[in-house]
mmCIF file of C-alpha atoms and ligand atoms in Angstrom:
data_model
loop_
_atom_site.group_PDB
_atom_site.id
_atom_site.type_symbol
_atom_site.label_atom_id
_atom_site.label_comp_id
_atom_site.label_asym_id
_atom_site.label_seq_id
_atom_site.Cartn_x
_atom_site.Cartn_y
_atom_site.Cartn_z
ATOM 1 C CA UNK A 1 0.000 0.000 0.000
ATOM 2 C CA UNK A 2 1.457 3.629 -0.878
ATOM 3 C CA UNK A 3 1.596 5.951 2.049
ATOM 4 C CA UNK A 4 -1.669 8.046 2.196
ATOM 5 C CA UNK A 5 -0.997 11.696 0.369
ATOM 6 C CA UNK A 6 -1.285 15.128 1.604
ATOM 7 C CA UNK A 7 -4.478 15.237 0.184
ATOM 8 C CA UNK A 8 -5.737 11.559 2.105
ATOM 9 C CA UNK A 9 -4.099 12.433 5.076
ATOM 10 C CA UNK A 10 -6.188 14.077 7.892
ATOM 11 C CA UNK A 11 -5.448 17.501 9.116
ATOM 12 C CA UNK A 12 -4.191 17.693 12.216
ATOM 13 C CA UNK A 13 -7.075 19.970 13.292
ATOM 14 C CA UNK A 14 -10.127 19.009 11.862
ATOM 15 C CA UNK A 15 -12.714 21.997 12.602
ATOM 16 C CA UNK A 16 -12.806 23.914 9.433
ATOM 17 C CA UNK A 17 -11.627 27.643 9.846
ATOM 18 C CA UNK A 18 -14.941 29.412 10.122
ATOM 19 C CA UNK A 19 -15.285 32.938 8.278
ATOM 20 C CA UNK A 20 -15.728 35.813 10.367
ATOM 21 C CA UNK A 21 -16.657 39.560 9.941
ATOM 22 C CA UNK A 22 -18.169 42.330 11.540
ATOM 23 C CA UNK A 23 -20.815 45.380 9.910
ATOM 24 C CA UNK A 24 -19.955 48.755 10.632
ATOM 25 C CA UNK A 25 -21.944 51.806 9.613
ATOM 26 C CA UNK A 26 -20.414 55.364 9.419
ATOM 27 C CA UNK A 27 -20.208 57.839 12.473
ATOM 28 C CA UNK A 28 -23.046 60.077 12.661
ATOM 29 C CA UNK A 29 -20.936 63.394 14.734
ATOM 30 C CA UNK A 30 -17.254 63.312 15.834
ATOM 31 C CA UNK A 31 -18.744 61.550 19.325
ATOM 32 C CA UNK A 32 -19.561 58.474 17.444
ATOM 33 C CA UNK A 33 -16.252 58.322 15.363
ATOM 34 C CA UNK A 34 -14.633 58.474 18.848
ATOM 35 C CA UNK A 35 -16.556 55.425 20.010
ATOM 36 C CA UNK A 36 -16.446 53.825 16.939
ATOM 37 C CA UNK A 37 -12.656 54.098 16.531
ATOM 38 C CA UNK A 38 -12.255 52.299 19.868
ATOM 39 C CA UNK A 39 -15.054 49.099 18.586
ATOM 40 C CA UNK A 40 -12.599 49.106 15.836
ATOM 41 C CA UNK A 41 -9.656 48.674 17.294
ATOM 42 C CA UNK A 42 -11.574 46.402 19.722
ATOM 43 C CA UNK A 43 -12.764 44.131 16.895
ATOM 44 C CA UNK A 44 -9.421 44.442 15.175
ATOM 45 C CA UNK A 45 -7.445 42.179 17.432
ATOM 46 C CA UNK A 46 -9.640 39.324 16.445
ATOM 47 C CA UNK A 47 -8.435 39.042 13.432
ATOM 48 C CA UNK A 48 -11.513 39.353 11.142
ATOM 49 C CA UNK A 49 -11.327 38.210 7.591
ATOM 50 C CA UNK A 50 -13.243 41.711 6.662
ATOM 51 C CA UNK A 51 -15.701 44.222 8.196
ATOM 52 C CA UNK A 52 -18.429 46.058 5.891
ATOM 53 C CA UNK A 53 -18.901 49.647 6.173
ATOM 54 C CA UNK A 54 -23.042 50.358 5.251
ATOM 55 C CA UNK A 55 -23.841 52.729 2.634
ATOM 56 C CA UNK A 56 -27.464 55.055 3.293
ATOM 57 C CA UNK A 57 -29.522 54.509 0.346
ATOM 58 C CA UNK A 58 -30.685 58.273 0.955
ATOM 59 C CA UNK A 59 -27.190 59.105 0.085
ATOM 60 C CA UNK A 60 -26.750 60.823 3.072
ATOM 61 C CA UNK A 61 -23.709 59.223 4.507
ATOM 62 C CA UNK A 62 -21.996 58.838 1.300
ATOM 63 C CA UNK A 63 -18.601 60.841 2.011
ATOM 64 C CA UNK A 64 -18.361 59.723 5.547
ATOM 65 C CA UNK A 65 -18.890 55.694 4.593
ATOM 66 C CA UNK A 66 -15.866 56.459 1.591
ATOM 67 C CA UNK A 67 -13.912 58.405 4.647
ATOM 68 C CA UNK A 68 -14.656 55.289 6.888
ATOM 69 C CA UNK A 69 -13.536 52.934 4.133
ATOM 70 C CA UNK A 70 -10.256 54.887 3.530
ATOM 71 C CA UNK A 71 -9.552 54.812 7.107
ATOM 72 C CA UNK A 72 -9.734 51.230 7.405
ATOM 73 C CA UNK A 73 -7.046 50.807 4.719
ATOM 74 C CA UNK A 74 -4.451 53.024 5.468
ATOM 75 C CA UNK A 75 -4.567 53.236 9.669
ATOM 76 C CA UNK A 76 -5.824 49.491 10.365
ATOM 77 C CA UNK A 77 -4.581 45.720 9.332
ATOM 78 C CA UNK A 78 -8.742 45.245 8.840
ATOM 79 C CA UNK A 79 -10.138 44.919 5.027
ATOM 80 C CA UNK A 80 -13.111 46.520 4.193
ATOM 81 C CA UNK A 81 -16.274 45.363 2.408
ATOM 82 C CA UNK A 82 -17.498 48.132 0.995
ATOM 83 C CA UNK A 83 -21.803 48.135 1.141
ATOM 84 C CA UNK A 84 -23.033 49.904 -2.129
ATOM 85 C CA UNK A 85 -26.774 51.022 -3.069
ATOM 86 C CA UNK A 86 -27.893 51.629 -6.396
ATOM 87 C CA UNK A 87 -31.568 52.721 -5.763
ATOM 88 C CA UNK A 88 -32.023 55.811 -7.561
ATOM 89 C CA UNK A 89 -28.298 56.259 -8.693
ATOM 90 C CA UNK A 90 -28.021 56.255 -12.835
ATOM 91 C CA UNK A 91 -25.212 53.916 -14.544
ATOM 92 C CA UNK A 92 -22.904 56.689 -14.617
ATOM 93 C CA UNK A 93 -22.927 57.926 -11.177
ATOM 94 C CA UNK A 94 -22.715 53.807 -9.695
ATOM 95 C CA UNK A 95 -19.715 53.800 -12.219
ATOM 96 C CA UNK A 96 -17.892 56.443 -11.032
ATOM 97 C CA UNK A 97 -18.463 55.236 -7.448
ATOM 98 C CA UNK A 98 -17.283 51.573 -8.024
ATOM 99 C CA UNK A 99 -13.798 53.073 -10.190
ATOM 100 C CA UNK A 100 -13.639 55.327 -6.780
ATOM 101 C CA UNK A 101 -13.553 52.077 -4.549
ATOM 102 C CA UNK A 102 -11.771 50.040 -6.860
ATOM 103 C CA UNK A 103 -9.270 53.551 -6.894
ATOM 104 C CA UNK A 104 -9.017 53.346 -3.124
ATOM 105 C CA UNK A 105 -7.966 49.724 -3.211
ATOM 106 C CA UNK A 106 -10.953 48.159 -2.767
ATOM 107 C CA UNK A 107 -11.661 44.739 -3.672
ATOM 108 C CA UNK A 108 -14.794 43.599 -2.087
ATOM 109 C CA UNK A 109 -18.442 45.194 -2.463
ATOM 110 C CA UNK A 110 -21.615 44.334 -1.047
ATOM 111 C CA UNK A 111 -24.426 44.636 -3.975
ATOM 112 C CA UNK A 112 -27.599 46.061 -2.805
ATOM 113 C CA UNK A 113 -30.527 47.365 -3.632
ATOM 114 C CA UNK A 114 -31.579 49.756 -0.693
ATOM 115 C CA UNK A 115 -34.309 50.741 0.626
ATOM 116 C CA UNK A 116 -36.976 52.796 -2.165
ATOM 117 C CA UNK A 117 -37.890 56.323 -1.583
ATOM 118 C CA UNK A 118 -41.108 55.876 0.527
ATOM 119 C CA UNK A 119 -43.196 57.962 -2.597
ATOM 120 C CA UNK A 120 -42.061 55.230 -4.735
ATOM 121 C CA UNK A 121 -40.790 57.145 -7.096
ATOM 122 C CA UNK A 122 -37.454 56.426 -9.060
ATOM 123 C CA UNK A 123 -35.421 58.937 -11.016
ATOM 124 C CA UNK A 124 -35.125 58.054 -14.855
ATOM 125 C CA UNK A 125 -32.553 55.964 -16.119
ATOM 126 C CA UNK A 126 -31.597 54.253 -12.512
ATOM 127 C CA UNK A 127 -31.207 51.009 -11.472
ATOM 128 C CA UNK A 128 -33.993 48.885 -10.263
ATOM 129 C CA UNK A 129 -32.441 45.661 -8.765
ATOM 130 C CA UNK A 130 -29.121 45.008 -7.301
ATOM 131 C CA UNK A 131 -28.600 42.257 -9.908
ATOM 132 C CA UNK A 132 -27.852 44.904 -12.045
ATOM 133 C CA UNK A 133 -25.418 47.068 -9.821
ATOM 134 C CA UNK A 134 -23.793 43.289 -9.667
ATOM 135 C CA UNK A 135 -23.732 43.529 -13.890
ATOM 136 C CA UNK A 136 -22.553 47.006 -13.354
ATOM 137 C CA UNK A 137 -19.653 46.252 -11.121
ATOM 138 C CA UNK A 138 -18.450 43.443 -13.472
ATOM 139 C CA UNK A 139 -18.651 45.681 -16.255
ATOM 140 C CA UNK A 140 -16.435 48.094 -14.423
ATOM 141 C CA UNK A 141 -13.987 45.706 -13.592
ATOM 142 C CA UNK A 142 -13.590 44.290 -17.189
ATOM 143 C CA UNK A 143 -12.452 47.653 -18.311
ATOM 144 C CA UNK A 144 -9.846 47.351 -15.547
ATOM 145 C CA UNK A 145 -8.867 43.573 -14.897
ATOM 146 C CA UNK A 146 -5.008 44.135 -15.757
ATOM 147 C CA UNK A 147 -4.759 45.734 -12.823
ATOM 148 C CA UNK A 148 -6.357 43.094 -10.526
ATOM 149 C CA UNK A 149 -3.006 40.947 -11.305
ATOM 150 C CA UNK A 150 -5.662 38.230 -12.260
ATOM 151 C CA UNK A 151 -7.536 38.482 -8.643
ATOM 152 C CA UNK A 152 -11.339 39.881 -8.933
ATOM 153 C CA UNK A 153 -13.881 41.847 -7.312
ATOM 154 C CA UNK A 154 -15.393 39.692 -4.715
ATOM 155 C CA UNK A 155 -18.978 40.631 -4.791
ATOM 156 C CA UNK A 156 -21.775 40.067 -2.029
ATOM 157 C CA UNK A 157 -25.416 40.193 -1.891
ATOM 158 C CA UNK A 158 -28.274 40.004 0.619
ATOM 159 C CA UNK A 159 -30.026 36.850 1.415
ATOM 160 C CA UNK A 160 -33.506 36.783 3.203
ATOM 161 C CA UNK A 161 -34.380 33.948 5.927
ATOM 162 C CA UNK A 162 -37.523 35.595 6.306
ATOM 163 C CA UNK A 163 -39.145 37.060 3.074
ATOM 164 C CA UNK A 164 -38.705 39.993 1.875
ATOM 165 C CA UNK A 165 -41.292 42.803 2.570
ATOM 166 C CA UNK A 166 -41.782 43.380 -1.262
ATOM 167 C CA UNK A 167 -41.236 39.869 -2.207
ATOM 168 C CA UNK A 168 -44.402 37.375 -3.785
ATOM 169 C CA UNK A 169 -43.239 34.568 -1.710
ATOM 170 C CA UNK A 170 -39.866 32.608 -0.686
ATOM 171 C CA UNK A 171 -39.806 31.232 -3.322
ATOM 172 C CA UNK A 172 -39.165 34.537 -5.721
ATOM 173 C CA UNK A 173 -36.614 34.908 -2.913
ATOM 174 C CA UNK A 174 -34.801 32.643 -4.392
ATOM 175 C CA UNK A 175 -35.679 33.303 -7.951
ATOM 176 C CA UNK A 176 -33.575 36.251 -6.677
ATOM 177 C CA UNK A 177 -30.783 35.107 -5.086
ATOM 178 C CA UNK A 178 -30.458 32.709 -8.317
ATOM 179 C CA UNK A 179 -30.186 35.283 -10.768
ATOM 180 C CA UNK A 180 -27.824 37.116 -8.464
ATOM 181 C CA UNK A 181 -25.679 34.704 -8.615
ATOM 182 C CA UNK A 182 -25.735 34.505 -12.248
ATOM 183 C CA UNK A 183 -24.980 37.682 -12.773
ATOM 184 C CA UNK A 184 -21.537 37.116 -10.853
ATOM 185 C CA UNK A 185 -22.539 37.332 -6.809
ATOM 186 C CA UNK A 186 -19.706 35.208 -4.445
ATOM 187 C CA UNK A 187 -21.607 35.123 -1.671
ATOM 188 C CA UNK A 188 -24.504 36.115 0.277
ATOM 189 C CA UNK A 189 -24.941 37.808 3.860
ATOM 190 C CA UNK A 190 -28.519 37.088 5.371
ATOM 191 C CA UNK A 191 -31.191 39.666 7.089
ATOM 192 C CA UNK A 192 -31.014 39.046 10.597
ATOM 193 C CA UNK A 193 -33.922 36.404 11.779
ATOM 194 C CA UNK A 194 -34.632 35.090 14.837
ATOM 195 C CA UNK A 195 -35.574 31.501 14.756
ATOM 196 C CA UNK A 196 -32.666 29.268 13.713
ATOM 197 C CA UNK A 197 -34.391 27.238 11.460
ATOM 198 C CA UNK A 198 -35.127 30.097 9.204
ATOM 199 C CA UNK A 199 -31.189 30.057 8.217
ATOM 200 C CA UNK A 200 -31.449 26.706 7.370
ATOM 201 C CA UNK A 201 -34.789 26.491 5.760
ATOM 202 C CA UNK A 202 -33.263 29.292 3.189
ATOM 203 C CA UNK A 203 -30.296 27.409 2.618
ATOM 204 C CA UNK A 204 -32.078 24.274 1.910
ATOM 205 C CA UNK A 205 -34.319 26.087 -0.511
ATOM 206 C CA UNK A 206 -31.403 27.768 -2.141
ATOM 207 C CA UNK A 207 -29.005 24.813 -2.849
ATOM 208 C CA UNK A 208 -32.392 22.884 -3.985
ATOM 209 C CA UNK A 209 -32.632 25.973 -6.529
ATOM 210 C CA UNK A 210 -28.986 25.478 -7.856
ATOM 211 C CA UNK A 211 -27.611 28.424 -5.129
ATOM 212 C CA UNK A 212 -23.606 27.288 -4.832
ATOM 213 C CA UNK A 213 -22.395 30.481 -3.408
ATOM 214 C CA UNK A 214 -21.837 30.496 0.588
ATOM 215 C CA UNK A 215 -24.816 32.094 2.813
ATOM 216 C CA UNK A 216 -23.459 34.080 5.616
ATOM 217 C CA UNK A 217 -25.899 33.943 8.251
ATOM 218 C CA UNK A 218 -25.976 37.714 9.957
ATOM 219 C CA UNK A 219 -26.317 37.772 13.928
ATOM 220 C CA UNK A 220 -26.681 40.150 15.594
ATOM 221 C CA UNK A 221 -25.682 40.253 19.311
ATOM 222 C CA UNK A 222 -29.407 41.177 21.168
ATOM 223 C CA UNK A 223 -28.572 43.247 24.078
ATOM 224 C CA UNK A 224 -31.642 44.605 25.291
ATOM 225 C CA UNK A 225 -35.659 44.803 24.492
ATOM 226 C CA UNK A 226 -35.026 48.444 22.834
ATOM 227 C CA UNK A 227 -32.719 46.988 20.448
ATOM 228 C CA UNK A 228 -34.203 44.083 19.528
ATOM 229 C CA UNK A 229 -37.827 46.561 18.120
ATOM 230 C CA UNK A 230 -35.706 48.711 16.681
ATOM 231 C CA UNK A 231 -34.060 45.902 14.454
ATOM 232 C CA UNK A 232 -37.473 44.545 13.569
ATOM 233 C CA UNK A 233 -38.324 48.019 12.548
ATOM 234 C CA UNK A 234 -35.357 48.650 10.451
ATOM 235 C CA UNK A 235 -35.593 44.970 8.609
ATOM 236 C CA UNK A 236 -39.064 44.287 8.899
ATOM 237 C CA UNK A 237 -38.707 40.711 10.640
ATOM 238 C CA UNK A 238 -40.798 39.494 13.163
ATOM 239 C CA UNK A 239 -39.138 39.556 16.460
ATOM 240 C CA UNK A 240 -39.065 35.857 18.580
ATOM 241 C CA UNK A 241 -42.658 36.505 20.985
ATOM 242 C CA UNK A 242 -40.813 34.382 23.548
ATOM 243 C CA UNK A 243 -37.688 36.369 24.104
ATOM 244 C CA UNK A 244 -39.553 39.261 23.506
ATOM 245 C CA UNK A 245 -41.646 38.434 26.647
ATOM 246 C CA UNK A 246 -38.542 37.168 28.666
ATOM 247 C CA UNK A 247 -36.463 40.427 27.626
ATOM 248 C CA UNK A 248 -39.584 42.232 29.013
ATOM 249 C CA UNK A 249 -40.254 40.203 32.308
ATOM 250 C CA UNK A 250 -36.243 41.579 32.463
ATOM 251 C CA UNK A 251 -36.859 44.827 31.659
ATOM 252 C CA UNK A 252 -35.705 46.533 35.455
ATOM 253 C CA UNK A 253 -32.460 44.114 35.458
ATOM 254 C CA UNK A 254 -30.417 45.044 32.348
ATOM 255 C CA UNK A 255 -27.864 42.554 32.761
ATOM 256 C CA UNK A 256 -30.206 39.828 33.457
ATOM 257 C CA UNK A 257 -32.262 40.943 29.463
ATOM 258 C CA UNK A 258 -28.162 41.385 28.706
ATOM 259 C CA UNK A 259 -27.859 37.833 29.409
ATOM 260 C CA UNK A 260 -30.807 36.456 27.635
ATOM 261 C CA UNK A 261 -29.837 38.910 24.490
ATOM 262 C CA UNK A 262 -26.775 37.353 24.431
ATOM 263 C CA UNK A 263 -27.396 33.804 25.468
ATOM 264 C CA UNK A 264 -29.940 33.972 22.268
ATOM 265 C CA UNK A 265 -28.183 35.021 19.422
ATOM 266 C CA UNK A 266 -25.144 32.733 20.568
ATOM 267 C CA UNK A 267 -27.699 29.283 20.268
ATOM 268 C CA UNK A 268 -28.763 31.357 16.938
ATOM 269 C CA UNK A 269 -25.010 31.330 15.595
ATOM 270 C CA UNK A 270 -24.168 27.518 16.752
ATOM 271 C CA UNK A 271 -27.470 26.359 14.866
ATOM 272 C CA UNK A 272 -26.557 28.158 12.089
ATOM 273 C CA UNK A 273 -22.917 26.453 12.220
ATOM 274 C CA UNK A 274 -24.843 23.558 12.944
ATOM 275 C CA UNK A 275 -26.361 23.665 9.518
ATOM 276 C CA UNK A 276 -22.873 23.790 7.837
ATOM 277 C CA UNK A 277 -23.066 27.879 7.779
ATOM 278 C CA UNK A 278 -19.807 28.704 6.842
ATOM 279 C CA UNK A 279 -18.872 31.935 8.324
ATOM 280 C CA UNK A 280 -20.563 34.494 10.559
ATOM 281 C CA UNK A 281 -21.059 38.234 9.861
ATOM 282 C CA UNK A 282 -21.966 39.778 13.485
ATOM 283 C CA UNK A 283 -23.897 43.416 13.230
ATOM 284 C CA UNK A 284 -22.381 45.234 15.885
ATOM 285 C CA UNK A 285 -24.412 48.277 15.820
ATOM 286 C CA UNK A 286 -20.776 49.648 16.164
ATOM 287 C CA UNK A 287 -20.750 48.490 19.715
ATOM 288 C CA UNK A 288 -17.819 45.565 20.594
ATOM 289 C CA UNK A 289 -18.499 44.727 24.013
ATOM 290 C CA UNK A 290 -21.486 42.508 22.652
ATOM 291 C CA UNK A 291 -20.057 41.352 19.370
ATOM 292 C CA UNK A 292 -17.253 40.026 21.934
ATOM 293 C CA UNK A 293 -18.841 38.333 24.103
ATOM 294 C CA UNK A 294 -21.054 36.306 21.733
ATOM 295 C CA UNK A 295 -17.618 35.211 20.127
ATOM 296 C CA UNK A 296 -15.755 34.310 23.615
ATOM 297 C CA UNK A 297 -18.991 32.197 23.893
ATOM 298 C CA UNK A 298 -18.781 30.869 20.614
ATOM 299 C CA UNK A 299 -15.076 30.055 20.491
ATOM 300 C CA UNK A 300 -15.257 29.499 16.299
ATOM 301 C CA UNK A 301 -11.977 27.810 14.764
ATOM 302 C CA UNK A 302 -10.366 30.468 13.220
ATOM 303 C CA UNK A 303 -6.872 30.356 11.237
ATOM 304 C CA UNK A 304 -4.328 31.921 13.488
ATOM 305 C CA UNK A 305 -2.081 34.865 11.268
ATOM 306 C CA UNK A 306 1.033 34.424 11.858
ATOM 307 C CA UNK A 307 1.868 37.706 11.173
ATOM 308 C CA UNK A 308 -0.743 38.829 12.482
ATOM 309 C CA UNK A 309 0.356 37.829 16.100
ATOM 310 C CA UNK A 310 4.186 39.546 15.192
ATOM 311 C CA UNK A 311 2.875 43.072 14.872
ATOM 312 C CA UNK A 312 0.604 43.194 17.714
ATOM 313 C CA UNK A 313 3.789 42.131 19.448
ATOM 314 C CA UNK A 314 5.673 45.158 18.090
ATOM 315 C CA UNK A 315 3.247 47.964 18.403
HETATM 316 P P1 FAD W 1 -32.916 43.232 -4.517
HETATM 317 O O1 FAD W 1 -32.177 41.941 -4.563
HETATM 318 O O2 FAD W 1 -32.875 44.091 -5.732
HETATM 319 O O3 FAD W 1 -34.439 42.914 -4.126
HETATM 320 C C1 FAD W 1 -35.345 43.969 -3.820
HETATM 321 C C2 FAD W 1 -36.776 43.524 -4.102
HETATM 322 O O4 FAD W 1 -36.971 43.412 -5.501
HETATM 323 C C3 FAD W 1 -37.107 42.158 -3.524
HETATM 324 O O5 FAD W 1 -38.445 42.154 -3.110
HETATM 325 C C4 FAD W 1 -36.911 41.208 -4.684
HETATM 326 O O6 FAD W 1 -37.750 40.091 -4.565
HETATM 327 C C5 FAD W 1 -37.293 42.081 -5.882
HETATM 328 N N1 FAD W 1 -36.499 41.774 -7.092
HETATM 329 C C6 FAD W 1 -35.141 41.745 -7.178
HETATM 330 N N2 FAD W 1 -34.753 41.487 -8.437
HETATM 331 C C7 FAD W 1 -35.886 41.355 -9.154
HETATM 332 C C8 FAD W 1 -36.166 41.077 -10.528
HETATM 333 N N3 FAD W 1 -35.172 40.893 -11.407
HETATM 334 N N4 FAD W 1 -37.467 41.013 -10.921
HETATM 335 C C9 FAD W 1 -38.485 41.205 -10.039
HETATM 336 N N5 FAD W 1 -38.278 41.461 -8.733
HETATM 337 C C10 FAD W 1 -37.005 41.544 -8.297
HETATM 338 N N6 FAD W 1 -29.617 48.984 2.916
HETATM 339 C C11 FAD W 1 -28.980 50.181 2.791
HETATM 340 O O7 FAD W 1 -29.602 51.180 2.417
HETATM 341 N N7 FAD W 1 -27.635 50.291 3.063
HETATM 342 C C12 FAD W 1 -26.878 49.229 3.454
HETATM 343 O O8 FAD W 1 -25.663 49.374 3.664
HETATM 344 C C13 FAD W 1 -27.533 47.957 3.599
HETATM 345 N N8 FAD W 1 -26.831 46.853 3.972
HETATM 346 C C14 FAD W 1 -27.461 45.629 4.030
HETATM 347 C C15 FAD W 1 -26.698 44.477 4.336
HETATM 348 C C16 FAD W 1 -27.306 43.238 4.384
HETATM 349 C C17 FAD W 1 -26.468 42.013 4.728
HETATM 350 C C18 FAD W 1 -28.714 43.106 4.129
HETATM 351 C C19 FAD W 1 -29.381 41.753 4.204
HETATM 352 C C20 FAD W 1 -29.476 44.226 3.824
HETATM 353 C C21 FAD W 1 -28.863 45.497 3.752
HETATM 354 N N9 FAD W 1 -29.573 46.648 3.409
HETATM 355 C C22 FAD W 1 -28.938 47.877 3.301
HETATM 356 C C23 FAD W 1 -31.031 46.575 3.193
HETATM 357 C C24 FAD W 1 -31.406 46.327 1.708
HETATM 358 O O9 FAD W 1 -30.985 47.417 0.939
HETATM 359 C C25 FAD W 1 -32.922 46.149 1.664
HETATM 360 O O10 FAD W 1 -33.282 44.915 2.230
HETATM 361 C C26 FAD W 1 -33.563 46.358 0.302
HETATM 362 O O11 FAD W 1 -34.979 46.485 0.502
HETATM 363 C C27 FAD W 1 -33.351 45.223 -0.694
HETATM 364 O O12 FAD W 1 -32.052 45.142 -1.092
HETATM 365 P P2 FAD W 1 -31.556 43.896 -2.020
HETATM 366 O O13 FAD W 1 -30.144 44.162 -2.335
HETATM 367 O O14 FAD W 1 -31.933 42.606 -1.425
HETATM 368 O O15 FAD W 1 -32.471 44.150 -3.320
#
């Protein structure tokens, strides 16, 4: 018998590396870039593979989210995943945005829709769907692959464990998430959801559909009762009655609701790993103290950067 090759032999640690990244959304007044600055560096010694920076579909926040992303370069070892909206932006303005990220460095974009304006109304001439910011983007980088040294844009999209608001039915869901893929998506970051079979149930549906790409389930670490409405707001998911009810029978102990928060999205996160997710992307509401300790809880495998480990020794 010939010795077993590299390939037969087994690894000497055999927990995959799970992916891991955080989202971060632009300061709102020098106060918050204080605070945020210190979640960064926070979040920065473990050794993320990326962390997105949102992008207001209003196009509010534009300069401060390109500020943000430029930051994140050139002052920290973190690489950015740059969120990008196309509601209501024409081809030529997206394009000039994209060569601008791709100018800074950037290699990784998050293809999204956004939000419509609430009267419905679209300017003429701009995109509908984020399927076609992801033709867009690919477009763009054609034009300029000699200088990717053969490497790509890595694109992202949104999934949806729960459906989305405008959506038919699940099903177009994944109509969706198909034909994002198609048009050159790499991977997919969920909505945030509550029940953990939700994750799976949409990546069941998907890889039944022909989905390949990874889904990144998206946690987020539930602190307290406030937080928790105000996500279900924002996304328009249906918050878990149950730890609604037990976050509110907490209400006048806020470490006790901490707890539960916590204790919650952590069994979210393993049953999502338990279902062969293979990375998590942790909201942070650009807070670390709860992104951390769902992680110390957690205690994913994660490749250890040599590197890395050598310049947080030196500085
Ligand atoms: P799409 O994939 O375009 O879908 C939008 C709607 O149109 C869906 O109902 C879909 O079913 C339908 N649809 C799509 N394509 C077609 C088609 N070809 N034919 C018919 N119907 C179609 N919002 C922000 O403003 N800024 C952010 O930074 C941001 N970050 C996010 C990050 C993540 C991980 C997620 C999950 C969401 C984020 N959002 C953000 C919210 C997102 O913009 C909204 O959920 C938005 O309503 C839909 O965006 P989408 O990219 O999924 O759009």
């Amino acid at each position: 018998m010939s010795p077993p090759t590299l390939i037969d032999a087994p690894s000497a640690n055999s927990a995959e590396p799970v992916a891991l990244s955080y989202e971060l959304f632009p300061p709102r007044s020098d106060a918050a870039s204080v605070t945020l600055w210190k979640t960064i560096r926070e979040l920065e010694c473990t050794d993320p593979d990326y962390v997105s920076v949102t992008y207001g579909a209003s196009g509010s926040n534009h300069e401060t989210a390109l500020d943000l992303v430029d930051r994140l370069q050139l002052e920290t070892t973190l690489r950015p995943l740059a969120h990008l909206t196309c509601v209501g932006g024409t081809p030529e303005e997206l394009s000039r945005t994209v060569n601008a990220l791709l100018d800074r460095g950037v290699r990784g974009i998050l293809a999204l829709r956004g939000d419509r304006p609430k009267d419905g109304h679209l300017p003429d001439g701009s995109l509908r769907y984020a399927q076609d910011l992801i033709e867009l983007i690919r477009r763009v980088e054609r034009r300029r692959f000699a200088q990717f040294a053969a490497g790509k844009v890595a694109i992202g999209v949104a999934a949806y464990p729960v459906k989305h608001p405008e959506s038919p039915s699940v099903a177009h869901d994944i109509e969706v998430l198909l034909a994002k893929q198609r048009s050159g998506a790499d991977f997919a970051i969920t909505q945030v959801f509550f029940h953990p079979e939700q994750y799976s149930a949409l990546v069941h549906r998907a890889r039944r559909a022909g989905v390949t790409i990874p889904i990144i389930p998206g946690i987020m670490p539930l602190t307290s009762l406030r937080r928790i409405l105000r996500l279900s707001e924002l996304s328009g998911v249906e918050p878990d009655a149950r730890l609604v009810d037990r976050m509110r029978a907490a209400a006048d102990d806020v470490e006790t609701a901490r707890r539960i928060g916590v204790d919650a999205s952590v069994a979210l996160a393993e049953a999502a790993l338990d279902a062969g997710a293979p990375g998590l992307h942790l909201y942070t509401f650009n807070e670390h103290e709860s992104a951390l300790e769902v992680l110390s809880k957690l205690n994913l495998p994660r490749p250890s950067r040599p590197s890395l480990q050598a310049h947080r020794r030196t500085t």
